[in-house]
XYZ file of N, CA and C in Angstrom:
789
model
N 0.632 -1.225 0.035
C -0.305 -0.162 -0.036
C 0.776 1.337 -0.061
N 0.828 2.272 -1.040
C 1.633 3.489 -0.799
C 1.561 4.276 -0.015
N 2.083 5.096 0.336
C 1.590 6.399 1.200
C 0.357 7.377 0.328
N -0.286 8.003 1.532
C -1.774 8.710 1.370
C -1.295 10.003 1.500
N -2.070 11.005 0.735
C -1.793 12.006 0.675
C -2.103 12.774 2.263
N -2.021 14.068 2.606
C -2.350 14.638 3.777
C -3.485 15.366 3.665
N -4.415 15.224 4.816
C -5.739 16.079 4.796
C -5.907 16.805 6.331
N -5.515 18.488 5.739
C -5.959 18.926 6.823
C -7.032 19.873 7.088
N -7.343 19.864 8.419
C -8.778 20.734 8.491
C -8.476 21.790 9.716
N -9.128 22.955 9.131
C -8.748 23.638 10.181
C -10.084 24.498 10.569
N -10.343 24.884 11.736
C -11.738 25.695 11.931
C -12.141 26.734 11.137
N -11.672 27.716 10.517
C -12.004 28.806 9.840
C -10.946 28.857 8.725
N -11.285 30.119 7.661
C -9.610 30.242 7.053
C -9.003 30.844 7.266
N -9.007 31.801 8.429
C -7.779 32.517 9.056
C -6.805 31.683 9.646
N -7.357 30.572 10.406
C -6.606 29.234 10.739
C -5.841 28.720 9.893
N -6.812 28.177 8.535
C -6.030 27.715 7.488
C -5.086 28.270 6.933
N -5.181 29.895 6.415
C -3.963 30.900 5.931
C -3.007 30.808 7.199
N -2.701 30.485 8.152
C -1.659 30.741 9.247
C -1.060 29.352 8.910
N -1.496 28.421 8.907
C -0.848 26.807 8.814
C -0.318 26.850 7.477
N -1.191 27.109 6.325
C -0.492 27.743 4.745
C 0.803 28.368 4.988
N 0.716 29.268 5.470
C 2.036 30.301 5.376
C 3.198 29.254 5.949
N 2.919 28.273 6.892
C 3.693 27.875 7.476
C 4.351 27.060 6.479
N 3.357 26.556 5.856
C 4.003 25.028 4.643
C 4.775 25.932 3.857
N 4.101 27.072 3.180
C 4.594 27.624 2.235
C 6.075 27.924 2.361
N 6.493 28.869 3.640
C 7.452 28.979 3.911
C 8.806 27.867 4.403
N 8.289 26.906 4.523
C 9.370 25.471 4.933
C 9.398 25.066 3.532
N 8.408 25.218 2.676
C 8.947 24.746 0.773
C 9.846 26.093 0.513
N 10.024 27.093 0.845
C 10.379 28.500 0.393
C 11.777 27.779 0.615
N 12.157 27.587 2.183
C 13.596 27.594 2.521
C 14.220 26.220 2.126
N 13.261 25.274 1.667
C 13.961 23.932 0.950
C 14.534 24.093 -0.231
N 13.808 25.142 -1.125
C 13.807 25.445 -2.404
C 15.115 26.008 -2.490
N 15.263 27.275 -1.663
C 16.241 28.329 -1.372
C 17.974 27.415 -1.006
N 17.526 26.442 -0.219
C 18.634 25.613 0.077
C 19.019 24.580 -0.985
N 17.951 24.369 -1.825
C 18.236 23.245 -2.937
C 19.143 24.027 -4.166
N 18.011 25.490 -4.488
C 18.686 25.637 -5.726
C 18.686 27.341 -5.701
N 18.416 27.738 -4.271
C 18.822 29.138 -4.312
C 17.668 29.988 -4.749
N 16.478 29.132 -5.208
C 15.171 30.048 -5.729
C 14.228 29.210 -5.199
N 12.843 30.127 -5.280
C 11.526 29.169 -4.881
C 10.834 29.264 -6.317
N 10.747 27.968 -6.851
C 10.033 28.025 -8.134
C 8.553 27.292 -7.894
N 7.592 28.018 -8.007
C 6.281 27.641 -7.800
C 5.256 27.736 -9.173
N 4.386 26.900 -8.926
C 3.134 27.058 -9.964
C 1.892 27.325 -9.005
N 1.195 28.588 -9.696
C -0.249 28.488 -8.986
C -1.452 28.473 -9.922
N -2.659 28.417 -9.401
C -3.764 28.410 -9.843
C -4.394 29.701 -9.716
N -5.883 29.915 -10.133
C -6.617 31.063 -9.958
C -7.513 30.781 -8.965
N -8.914 31.003 -8.967
C -10.015 31.024 -8.101
C -9.743 31.720 -6.987
N -10.298 31.354 -5.752
C -10.028 31.761 -4.596
C -8.868 31.779 -3.977
N -7.613 31.085 -4.175
C -6.557 31.177 -4.039
C -5.891 32.059 -3.849
N -5.446 33.099 -4.898
C -4.789 34.295 -4.480
C -5.118 35.249 -3.402
N -6.325 35.274 -3.225
C -6.529 35.920 -1.907
C -6.026 35.203 -0.550
N -6.504 34.058 -0.606
C -5.862 33.128 0.496
C -4.559 33.046 0.808
N -3.739 33.321 -0.497
C -2.309 33.488 -0.227
C -1.977 34.858 0.292
N -2.587 35.984 -0.350
C -2.259 37.149 0.393
C -2.482 37.184 1.783
N -3.534 36.497 2.361
C -3.586 36.615 3.751
C -2.642 35.969 4.461
N -2.071 34.535 4.075
C -1.424 33.962 4.441
C 0.245 34.615 4.495
N 0.621 35.255 3.333
C 1.744 35.779 2.858
C 2.045 36.838 3.701
N 1.142 37.724 3.744
C 1.389 39.131 4.023
C 1.131 39.353 5.133
N 0.652 38.426 6.158
C 0.578 38.326 7.772
C 1.704 38.688 8.076
N 2.117 39.763 9.202
C 3.303 39.836 10.067
C 3.741 38.471 10.160
N 5.044 38.500 10.246
C 5.532 37.207 10.854
C 6.713 37.566 11.670
N 7.869 36.874 12.351
C 8.507 37.145 13.519
C 9.751 38.239 13.118
N 10.054 38.137 11.582
C 10.974 39.086 11.208
C 12.198 38.105 10.695
N 12.098 36.775 11.078
C 13.550 36.000 10.691
C 13.293 35.838 9.024
N 14.196 35.231 8.344
C 14.412 34.899 7.394
C 13.519 33.981 6.726
N 13.468 32.899 8.010
C 12.406 31.361 7.730
C 11.210 31.794 7.814
N 11.044 32.796 8.354
C 9.396 33.626 8.576
C 9.130 34.417 7.560
N 9.649 34.698 6.730
C 9.279 35.802 6.034
C 9.667 35.235 4.556
N 8.280 35.654 3.859
C 8.167 35.600 2.013
C 9.096 36.217 1.504
N 10.343 35.843 0.638
C 11.605 36.069 0.434
C 10.889 36.432 -1.272
N 10.102 37.264 -1.426
C 9.458 37.157 -3.014
C 10.292 37.513 -4.136
N 11.722 38.228 -3.557
C 12.412 38.349 -4.733
C 13.442 37.384 -5.132
N 13.324 35.883 -4.215
C 13.475 34.901 -5.055
C 12.963 33.787 -5.701
N 11.453 34.215 -5.731
C 10.354 33.422 -6.140
C 10.273 33.559 -7.246
N 9.806 32.236 -8.338
C 9.312 32.384 -9.380
C 8.121 31.799 -9.435
N 7.411 32.454 -10.383
C 6.245 32.454 -10.157
C 5.481 31.829 -11.788
N 4.822 30.734 -11.704
C 4.575 30.209 -13.188
C 2.789 29.852 -12.882
N 2.020 29.859 -14.106
C 0.423 29.466 -13.521
C 0.599 28.126 -14.197
N 0.043 27.360 -13.160
C -0.315 25.777 -13.237
C -1.700 25.927 -14.687
N -2.421 26.764 -14.539
C -3.025 26.738 -16.064
C -3.475 28.534 -16.182
N -3.831 28.486 -17.458
C -4.215 29.985 -17.487
C -5.161 30.000 -18.903
N -6.367 30.765 -18.799
C -7.086 31.157 -19.426
C -6.706 32.105 -20.929
N -6.887 31.382 -22.243
C -6.418 32.285 -23.318
C -7.341 33.668 -23.442
N -7.009 34.478 -22.618
C -7.418 36.146 -22.899
C -6.279 37.138 -22.416
N -6.774 38.229 -22.616
C -5.979 39.059 -22.296
C -5.736 39.568 -20.639
N -4.331 39.780 -20.227
C -3.929 39.235 -18.911
C -4.641 40.544 -17.698
N -5.442 41.892 -18.537
C -6.479 42.381 -17.503
C -7.687 41.911 -17.589
N -7.917 40.858 -18.285
C -9.407 39.994 -18.371
C -9.565 39.224 -17.266
N -11.100 39.639 -16.799
C -11.650 39.142 -15.510
C -11.549 37.610 -15.275
N -11.295 36.660 -16.483
C -11.214 35.532 -16.181
C -9.528 34.764 -16.252
N -8.714 36.109 -16.418
C -7.251 35.307 -16.253
C -6.497 34.996 -14.713
N -6.271 33.981 -15.083
C -5.642 33.978 -13.426
C -4.157 35.036 -13.214
N -3.868 35.506 -14.247
C -2.601 36.260 -14.057
C -3.181 37.716 -13.131
N -4.469 38.251 -13.638
C -4.919 39.239 -13.168
C -5.540 39.213 -11.454
N -5.979 37.652 -11.361
C -6.410 37.200 -10.188
C -5.385 37.712 -8.897
N -4.220 36.977 -9.501
C -2.764 37.011 -8.973
C -2.317 38.111 -8.262
N -2.372 38.842 -9.499
C -2.296 40.332 -9.567
C -2.836 41.297 -8.306
N -3.985 40.876 -9.035
C -5.163 41.917 -7.626
C -4.939 41.381 -6.248
N -4.778 39.960 -6.181
C -4.783 39.690 -4.742
C -3.925 39.582 -4.280
N -2.659 39.477 -5.097
C -1.387 39.367 -3.953
C -0.248 39.908 -4.305
N -0.006 40.016 -5.802
C 1.288 40.754 -6.726
C 1.416 42.183 -6.008
N -0.127 42.972 -6.355
C 0.163 44.418 -6.253
C -0.283 44.997 -4.755
N -0.136 43.765 -3.787
C -0.626 44.165 -2.482
C 0.729 43.994 -1.452
N 1.911 43.350 -2.343
C 3.486 43.041 -1.588
C 3.970 44.440 -1.253
N 4.450 44.366 0.031
C 5.245 45.681 -0.045
C 6.396 45.657 -0.344
N 7.208 46.829 -0.696
C 8.543 46.903 -1.380
C 9.656 46.164 -0.445
N 9.642 45.900 0.486
C 10.833 45.316 1.200
C 10.896 43.943 1.465
N 9.743 43.574 0.598
C 9.886 42.107 0.585
C 10.329 41.486 -0.697
N 10.192 42.479 -1.997
C 11.103 42.309 -2.843
C 9.883 41.828 -3.855
N 10.192 41.501 -5.564
C 8.810 41.512 -6.330
C 9.509 40.019 -6.834
N 8.312 38.809 -6.882
C 8.866 37.849 -7.698
C 9.109 38.010 -9.033
N 9.579 37.105 -9.999
C 10.081 36.669 -11.175
C 8.478 36.227 -11.453
N 7.441 36.788 -12.587
C 6.471 36.209 -12.767
C 6.087 35.882 -14.201
N 5.856 34.863 -14.633
C 5.704 34.315 -16.164
C 4.431 34.348 -16.881
N 3.788 35.289 -17.136
C 2.546 34.976 -17.638
C 2.682 34.854 -19.284
N 1.226 34.438 -19.811
C 1.313 33.872 -21.036
C 1.212 34.989 -21.993
N 1.896 34.506 -23.102
C 2.084 35.541 -24.331
C 0.842 35.976 -25.287
N 0.700 37.015 -24.915
C -1.009 37.198 -25.043
C -1.301 37.606 -27.065
N -0.031 37.203 -27.668
C -0.032 37.259 -28.998
C -0.751 36.254 -29.407
N -0.877 35.293 -28.802
C -1.305 33.968 -29.319
C -2.563 33.266 -28.539
N -3.119 34.205 -28.437
C -4.414 33.894 -27.495
C -5.516 32.888 -28.780
N -5.480 33.239 -29.761
C -6.191 32.380 -30.556
C -5.739 31.093 -31.125
N -4.752 30.874 -30.702
C -4.100 29.439 -30.983
C -3.272 28.894 -29.758
N -4.502 28.059 -29.101
C -3.812 27.547 -27.835
C -2.683 26.650 -27.758
N -2.320 25.986 -28.587
C -1.464 24.987 -28.802
C 0.148 25.796 -28.964
N -0.050 27.055 -29.994
C 1.222 27.746 -29.639
C 1.130 28.331 -28.533
N 0.130 28.665 -27.480
C 0.356 29.260 -26.451
C 0.998 28.467 -25.362
N 0.485 27.231 -25.487
C 1.256 25.708 -24.742
C 2.830 25.614 -25.103
N 2.914 25.848 -26.130
C 4.357 25.575 -26.635
C 5.164 26.526 -25.997
N 4.766 28.080 -26.345
C 5.742 28.840 -25.811
C 5.766 28.859 -24.466
N 4.730 28.458 -23.496
C 5.049 28.618 -22.342
C 5.786 27.304 -21.830
N 5.785 26.346 -22.922
C 6.484 25.378 -22.277
C 8.079 25.556 -22.183
N 8.380 26.788 -23.121
C 9.819 26.861 -23.569
C 10.083 27.598 -22.452
N 8.976 28.383 -21.845
C 9.663 29.075 -20.720
C 9.634 28.505 -19.288
N 9.036 27.515 -19.261
C 9.600 26.299 -18.086
C 10.830 25.785 -18.519
N 11.241 25.547 -19.952
C 12.504 25.023 -20.235
C 13.558 25.856 -19.571
N 13.426 27.291 -20.457
C 14.704 27.901 -20.042
C 14.720 27.774 -18.675
N 13.792 27.729 -17.486
C 13.956 27.759 -16.055
C 14.655 26.601 -15.453
N 13.765 25.373 -16.245
C 13.913 24.036 -15.135
C 15.248 23.358 -15.958
N 15.591 23.537 -17.517
C 16.422 22.667 -18.053
C 17.511 23.474 -18.924
N 17.800 24.867 -18.341
C 18.837 25.623 -19.101
C 20.356 24.972 -19.309
N 20.473 24.223 -18.095
C 21.969 23.639 -18.223
C 21.778 22.172 -18.199
N 20.798 21.223 -17.922
C 20.619 20.094 -18.678
C 19.237 19.909 -19.019
N 19.060 18.681 -19.840
C 17.631 18.486 -20.196
C 17.394 17.642 -19.228
N 15.763 17.848 -18.814
C 15.162 17.048 -17.993
C 13.854 16.568 -18.612
N 13.299 15.375 -18.014
C 12.247 14.426 -18.561
C 11.033 15.424 -18.231
N 11.037 16.002 -17.175
C 10.079 16.874 -16.213
C 10.677 18.070 -15.534
N 9.884 19.293 -15.216
C 10.360 20.564 -14.437
C 10.087 19.927 -13.030
N 10.670 20.034 -12.195
C 10.332 19.877 -10.851
C 10.510 21.446 -9.901
N 9.071 21.118 -9.855
C 8.477 22.753 -8.920
C 8.839 22.071 -7.726
N 9.108 23.187 -6.594
C 9.316 23.376 -5.575
C 7.864 22.902 -4.665
N 6.694 23.732 -5.483
C 5.862 23.875 -4.802
C 5.049 24.276 -5.946
N 3.482 23.263 -5.999
C 2.419 23.647 -6.861
C 1.137 24.136 -5.933
N 0.729 25.420 -6.162
C -0.548 25.381 -5.201
C -1.788 25.795 -6.377
N -2.705 24.705 -5.810
C -3.683 24.087 -6.686
C -5.412 24.160 -6.289
N -6.336 24.335 -6.598
C -7.535 24.100 -6.191
C -8.339 22.887 -6.505
N -9.320 22.767 -6.227
C -10.164 21.536 -6.836
C -11.714 22.212 -7.097
N -11.849 21.748 -8.355
C -13.045 22.182 -8.740
C -14.407 21.234 -8.374
N -15.682 21.646 -8.215
C -16.907 21.206 -7.948
C -16.953 19.858 -8.662
N -16.219 19.691 -9.716
C -16.553 18.188 -10.706
C -15.083 17.348 -10.426
N -14.313 17.965 -9.528
C -12.814 17.476 -9.518
C -12.204 17.545 -10.231
N -12.261 18.650 -10.857
C -11.059 19.210 -11.823
C -10.066 19.832 -11.006
N -8.886 19.726 -11.813
C -7.869 20.308 -11.057
C -6.843 21.225 -12.279
N -6.503 22.488 -12.159
C -6.055 23.326 -13.147
C -6.753 23.358 -14.137
N -6.491 23.026 -15.515
C -7.678 22.887 -16.541
C -7.549 21.594 -17.152
N -7.551 20.833 -16.043
C -7.474 18.868 -16.069
C -9.244 18.593 -15.925
N -9.672 18.197 -16.728
C -11.289 18.076 -16.529
C -11.711 16.618 -16.246
N -12.481 16.008 -15.795
C -12.721 14.797 -15.635
C -12.982 13.948 -17.053
N -12.397 12.801 -17.260
C -12.678 12.090 -18.371
C -11.853 12.685 -20.090
N -11.358 13.895 -19.519
C -10.605 14.593 -20.916
C -9.700 13.909 -21.471
N -9.298 13.905 -22.604
C -8.497 13.295 -23.317
C -6.904 13.486 -22.811
N -6.828 14.885 -22.355
C -5.834 15.270 -21.993
C -5.192 14.668 -20.671
N -6.004 14.098 -19.675
C -5.704 13.174 -18.646
C -4.480 12.067 -19.108
N -4.560 11.616 -20.260
C -3.566 10.768 -20.515
C -2.440 11.304 -21.022
N -2.231 12.572 -21.022
C -0.890 13.478 -21.942
C 0.186 12.849 -20.894
N 1.509 12.030 -21.791
C 2.561 11.875 -20.992
C 3.738 12.774 -21.279
N 3.679 13.031 -22.412
C 4.879 13.813 -22.871
C 5.023 15.309 -23.036
N 3.698 15.947 -23.131
C 3.820 17.659 -22.889
C 4.284 17.776 -21.466
N 4.553 19.176 -21.307
C 4.686 19.748 -19.779
C 3.306 20.679 -19.814
N 3.163 21.601 -20.763
C 2.111 22.066 -20.848
C 1.313 21.848 -22.492
N -0.061 21.571 -21.835
C -1.095 21.399 -22.951
C -2.351 22.138 -23.220
N -2.556 22.251 -24.386
C -3.508 23.112 -24.776
C -4.991 22.591 -24.739
N -6.024 23.374 -24.352
C -7.576 22.729 -24.494
C -8.172 24.075 -24.977
N -9.250 23.597 -25.873
C -9.905 24.304 -26.787
C -11.604 24.130 -26.293
N -11.770 22.841 -25.565
C -13.304 22.354 -25.568
C -13.408 22.542 -23.797
N -12.635 23.237 -23.170
C -13.020 23.194 -21.462
C -14.511 23.503 -21.210
N -15.178 22.541 -20.782
C -16.394 22.188 -20.095
C -16.734 23.695 -19.003
N -15.874 24.410 -18.798
C -16.258 25.269 -18.039
C -15.461 26.680 -18.906
N -16.382 27.666 -18.962
C -15.537 28.839 -19.652
C -14.415 29.773 -19.001
N -13.934 30.156 -19.864
C -13.862 30.192 -21.309
C -13.187 28.736 -21.744
N -13.451 28.444 -23.233
C -13.011 27.159 -23.573
C -11.807 26.854 -24.120
N -10.907 28.205 -24.192
C -9.670 28.058 -24.745
C -8.506 28.133 -23.451
N -7.729 27.412 -23.087
C -6.875 27.538 -21.890
C -5.551 26.892 -22.327
N -4.643 26.967 -21.382
C -3.480 26.261 -21.366
C -3.426 25.441 -20.171
N -2.561 24.175 -19.823
C -2.527 23.581 -18.358
C -1.076 22.995 -18.265
N -0.559 22.910 -17.091
C 0.089 21.836 -16.912
C -0.461 20.307 -17.000
N 0.474 19.348 -17.315
C 0.070 18.300 -17.343
C 0.130 17.249 -16.173
N -0.434 16.372 -15.960
C -0.522 15.833 -15.016
C 0.810 15.171 -14.453
N 1.731 14.647 -15.105
C 2.643 14.072 -14.803
C 3.673 15.372 -14.276
N 3.300 16.616 -14.802
C 4.000 17.780 -14.254
C 3.751 17.944 -12.719
N 2.476 17.810 -12.480
C 1.835 18.429 -11.578
C 2.550 17.291 -10.290
N 2.065 15.922 -10.909
C 3.066 14.947 -9.507
C 4.164 14.600 -9.417
N 4.739 15.279 -10.211
C 6.358 15.359 -10.048
C 7.081 16.436 -8.906
N 6.218 17.251 -8.936
C 6.610 18.538 -8.127
C 6.809 17.511 -6.399
N 8.099 18.673 -5.933
C 8.240 18.481 -4.727
C 7.218 18.109 -3.565
N 6.527 19.142 -3.551
C 5.269 19.391 -3.083
C 4.347 19.775 -3.861
N 2.728 19.277 -3.439
C 1.664 19.464 -4.334
C 0.598 20.121 -3.154
N -0.061 21.514 -3.219
C -0.987 21.653 -2.011
C -2.389 22.304 -2.674
N -3.252 21.577 -2.123
C -4.887 22.091 -2.481
C -5.535 22.806 -1.432
N -5.602 23.884 -1.923
C -6.328 24.864 -0.909
C -7.899 25.070 -1.173
N -8.729 24.340 -0.423
C -10.030 24.411 -0.655
C -11.297 24.369 0.737
N -12.233 25.588 0.289
C -12.779 25.902 1.408
C -14.311 26.202 1.041
N -15.269 25.841 2.101
C -16.358 26.379 1.851
C -17.596 24.752 2.108
N -18.747 24.802 2.631
C -19.541 23.361 2.256
C -19.895 23.412 0.862
N -19.458 24.155 -0.367
C -19.855 23.787 -1.542
C -19.082 22.700 -1.624
N -17.787 22.839 -1.608
C -16.811 21.496 -1.616
C -17.141 20.218 -0.750
N -17.903 20.065 0.220
C -17.611 19.111 0.924
C -17.948 17.546 0.270
N -19.019 17.685 -1.009
C -19.389 16.503 -1.393
C -18.353 15.961 -2.559
N -17.606 16.781 -3.129
C -16.344 16.732 -3.843
C -15.409 15.901 -3.572
N -15.186 16.771 -2.124
C -13.986 16.129 -1.350
C -14.561 14.563 -0.887
N -15.412 14.813 -0.288
C -15.883 13.362 0.030
C -15.475 12.238 -0.913
N -15.811 12.724 -2.050
C -15.741 11.474 -3.078
C -14.504 11.169 -3.619
N -13.761 12.440 -3.682
C -12.424 12.056 -3.853
C -11.355 11.403 -2.991
N -11.897 11.439 -1.630
C -11.429 10.643 -0.978
C -11.796 9.579 -0.099
N -12.804 9.344 -0.294
C -13.814 8.381 0.360
C -14.375 7.284 -1.025
N -14.108 7.390 -2.113
C -14.461 6.694 -3.053
C -14.002 6.049 -4.077
N -13.822 5.171 -4.721
C -13.171 4.437 -5.612
C -13.587 5.549 -7.188
N -14.865 5.458 -7.213
C -14.422 6.781 -8.344
C -14.137 7.973 -8.279
N -14.040 8.278 -7.327
C -13.226 9.571 -7.068
C -11.817 9.760 -7.367
N -11.161 8.499 -7.085
C -9.843 8.434 -7.431
C -9.344 8.463 -8.722
N -10.315 8.055 -9.488
C -9.891 8.406 -10.800
C -10.571 9.686 -11.568
N -11.058 10.701 -10.612
C -11.280 12.127 -11.156
C -9.987 13.040 -11.434
N -9.337 13.973 -11.675
C -8.023 14.612 -11.772
C -7.870 14.617 -10.475
N -8.166 15.477 -9.749
C -8.070 15.573 -7.931
C -7.284 14.200 -7.538
N -8.043 13.570 -7.764
C -7.878 11.983 -7.293
C -6.518 11.200 -8.127
N -6.393 11.582 -8.933
C -5.016 11.172 -9.921
C -3.866 11.637 -9.427
N -4.217 13.215 -8.869
C -2.900 13.822 -8.634
C -2.709 12.785 -7.011
N -3.810 12.802 -6.427
C -3.725 12.088 -4.971
C -2.720 10.872 -5.026
N -3.109 10.233 -6.353
C -2.433 8.815 -6.057
C -0.936 9.136 -6.610
N -0.967 9.880 -7.695
C 0.340 9.935 -8.332
C 1.563 10.721 -7.085
N 0.874 11.652 -6.341
C 1.746 12.565 -5.817
C 1.783 11.850 -4.005
N 0.885 10.899 -3.661
C 1.154 10.693 -2.513
C 1.333 11.512 -1.546
N 2.180 11.515 -0.493
C 2.260 11.343 0.534
C 3.007 13.305 0.568
N 3.429 13.566 -1.098
C 4.009 15.005 -1.386
C 2.402 15.870 -1.246
N 1.540 15.427 -1.602
C 0.302 16.244 -1.542
C -0.308 16.416 -0.194
N -0.467 17.647 -0.067
C -1.055 18.296 1.348
C -2.703 19.103 1.025
N -3.635 18.390 1.248
C -4.932 19.624 1.129
C -4.959 20.417 2.446
N -5.217 21.689 2.422
C -5.772 22.491 3.423
C -7.284 22.987 3.228
N -8.018 22.417 4.258
C -9.185 22.549 3.743
C -9.998 23.466 5.212
N -10.979 24.318 5.107
C -11.443 24.275 6.317
C -12.775 23.396 6.549
N -13.208 23.469 7.893
C -13.839 22.509 8.350
C -15.161 22.073 7.614
N -15.621 23.287 7.087
C -16.960 23.085 6.112
C -16.717 22.216 5.226
N -15.309 22.407 4.566
C -15.157 21.504 3.491
C -15.463 20.183 3.162
N -14.891 19.898 4.522
C -14.428 18.222 4.843
C -15.749 17.706 5.699
N -16.675 18.407 5.611
C -17.830 18.059 6.861
C -18.446 16.310 6.224
N -18.225 15.652 6.969
C -18.660 13.998 6.533
C -17.679 13.483 5.894
N -16.488 13.730 5.593
C -15.433 13.139 5.017
C -14.702 12.102 5.797
N -14.516 10.674 5.535
C -14.334 9.981 6.515
C -12.670 9.872 6.468
N -12.365 10.025 5.492
C -10.462 9.906 5.180
C -9.925 10.622 6.538
N -8.962 9.895 7.330
C -8.496 10.863 8.533
C -7.882 12.181 8.157
N -8.280 12.933 9.010
C -7.895 14.570 8.712
C -6.845 14.786 10.037
N -6.240 15.800 9.597
C -5.297 16.676 10.440
C -5.775 17.640 11.130
N -5.059 18.162 12.213
C -5.446 19.873 12.638
C -4.489 20.526 12.844
N -3.558 20.138 12.373
C -1.889 20.866 12.668
C -1.029 19.987 11.785
N -0.177 21.039 11.307
C 0.873 20.548 10.384
C 1.774 19.584 11.114
């Protein structure tokens, strides 16, 4: 029997954010020790607002308890083929929710948005974004897959993650690092997404999910065989103990899978 993912449950979003901060900064320390940078991928949704609450809270002043944003390299786990100032853009969500709020003394991260010249061509958009990853992760030596220090992602009500949707052929993609999708069941239809092998290859993978609207899908993912075949379930099985779910108590109400209340 392989190792299981970690399911953390906190009484409210404030407590969740506090623990998420500790977890992210531990990942930051490990990344800085490993290669002098902190390479992360983030998705959209409510995540940027939670990240802002977690990372911009006052710490104790030590380097280990400070987000050293000037060492961060941020990629998007998925992105919609829309202009960067469009309300559907994950870049805009992160910019408004976190990037624009970072105080000057913490430095500015290096951020990799999509190339908006190719919004009508998701394949070209994906290929160019993959080249961005190659420049960062395979500049010196070729690698089969990029190794993110941390991927911060969410779970949709249907069990989708990034722009990997249930029963979609993209779930079987094994070669590309970044793939296009032109028929997303959720608008907008044109997007790019990291592929499943890239997600599960990360050093750490964290899901952030809150609210009672998520309890049915989380129960399905963790407590049923059917749920293991959903995109989030496939990340759980592929990433095993590298995967941690940060949920508030409402999102895991009725879930039988063992939950932890602290890191």
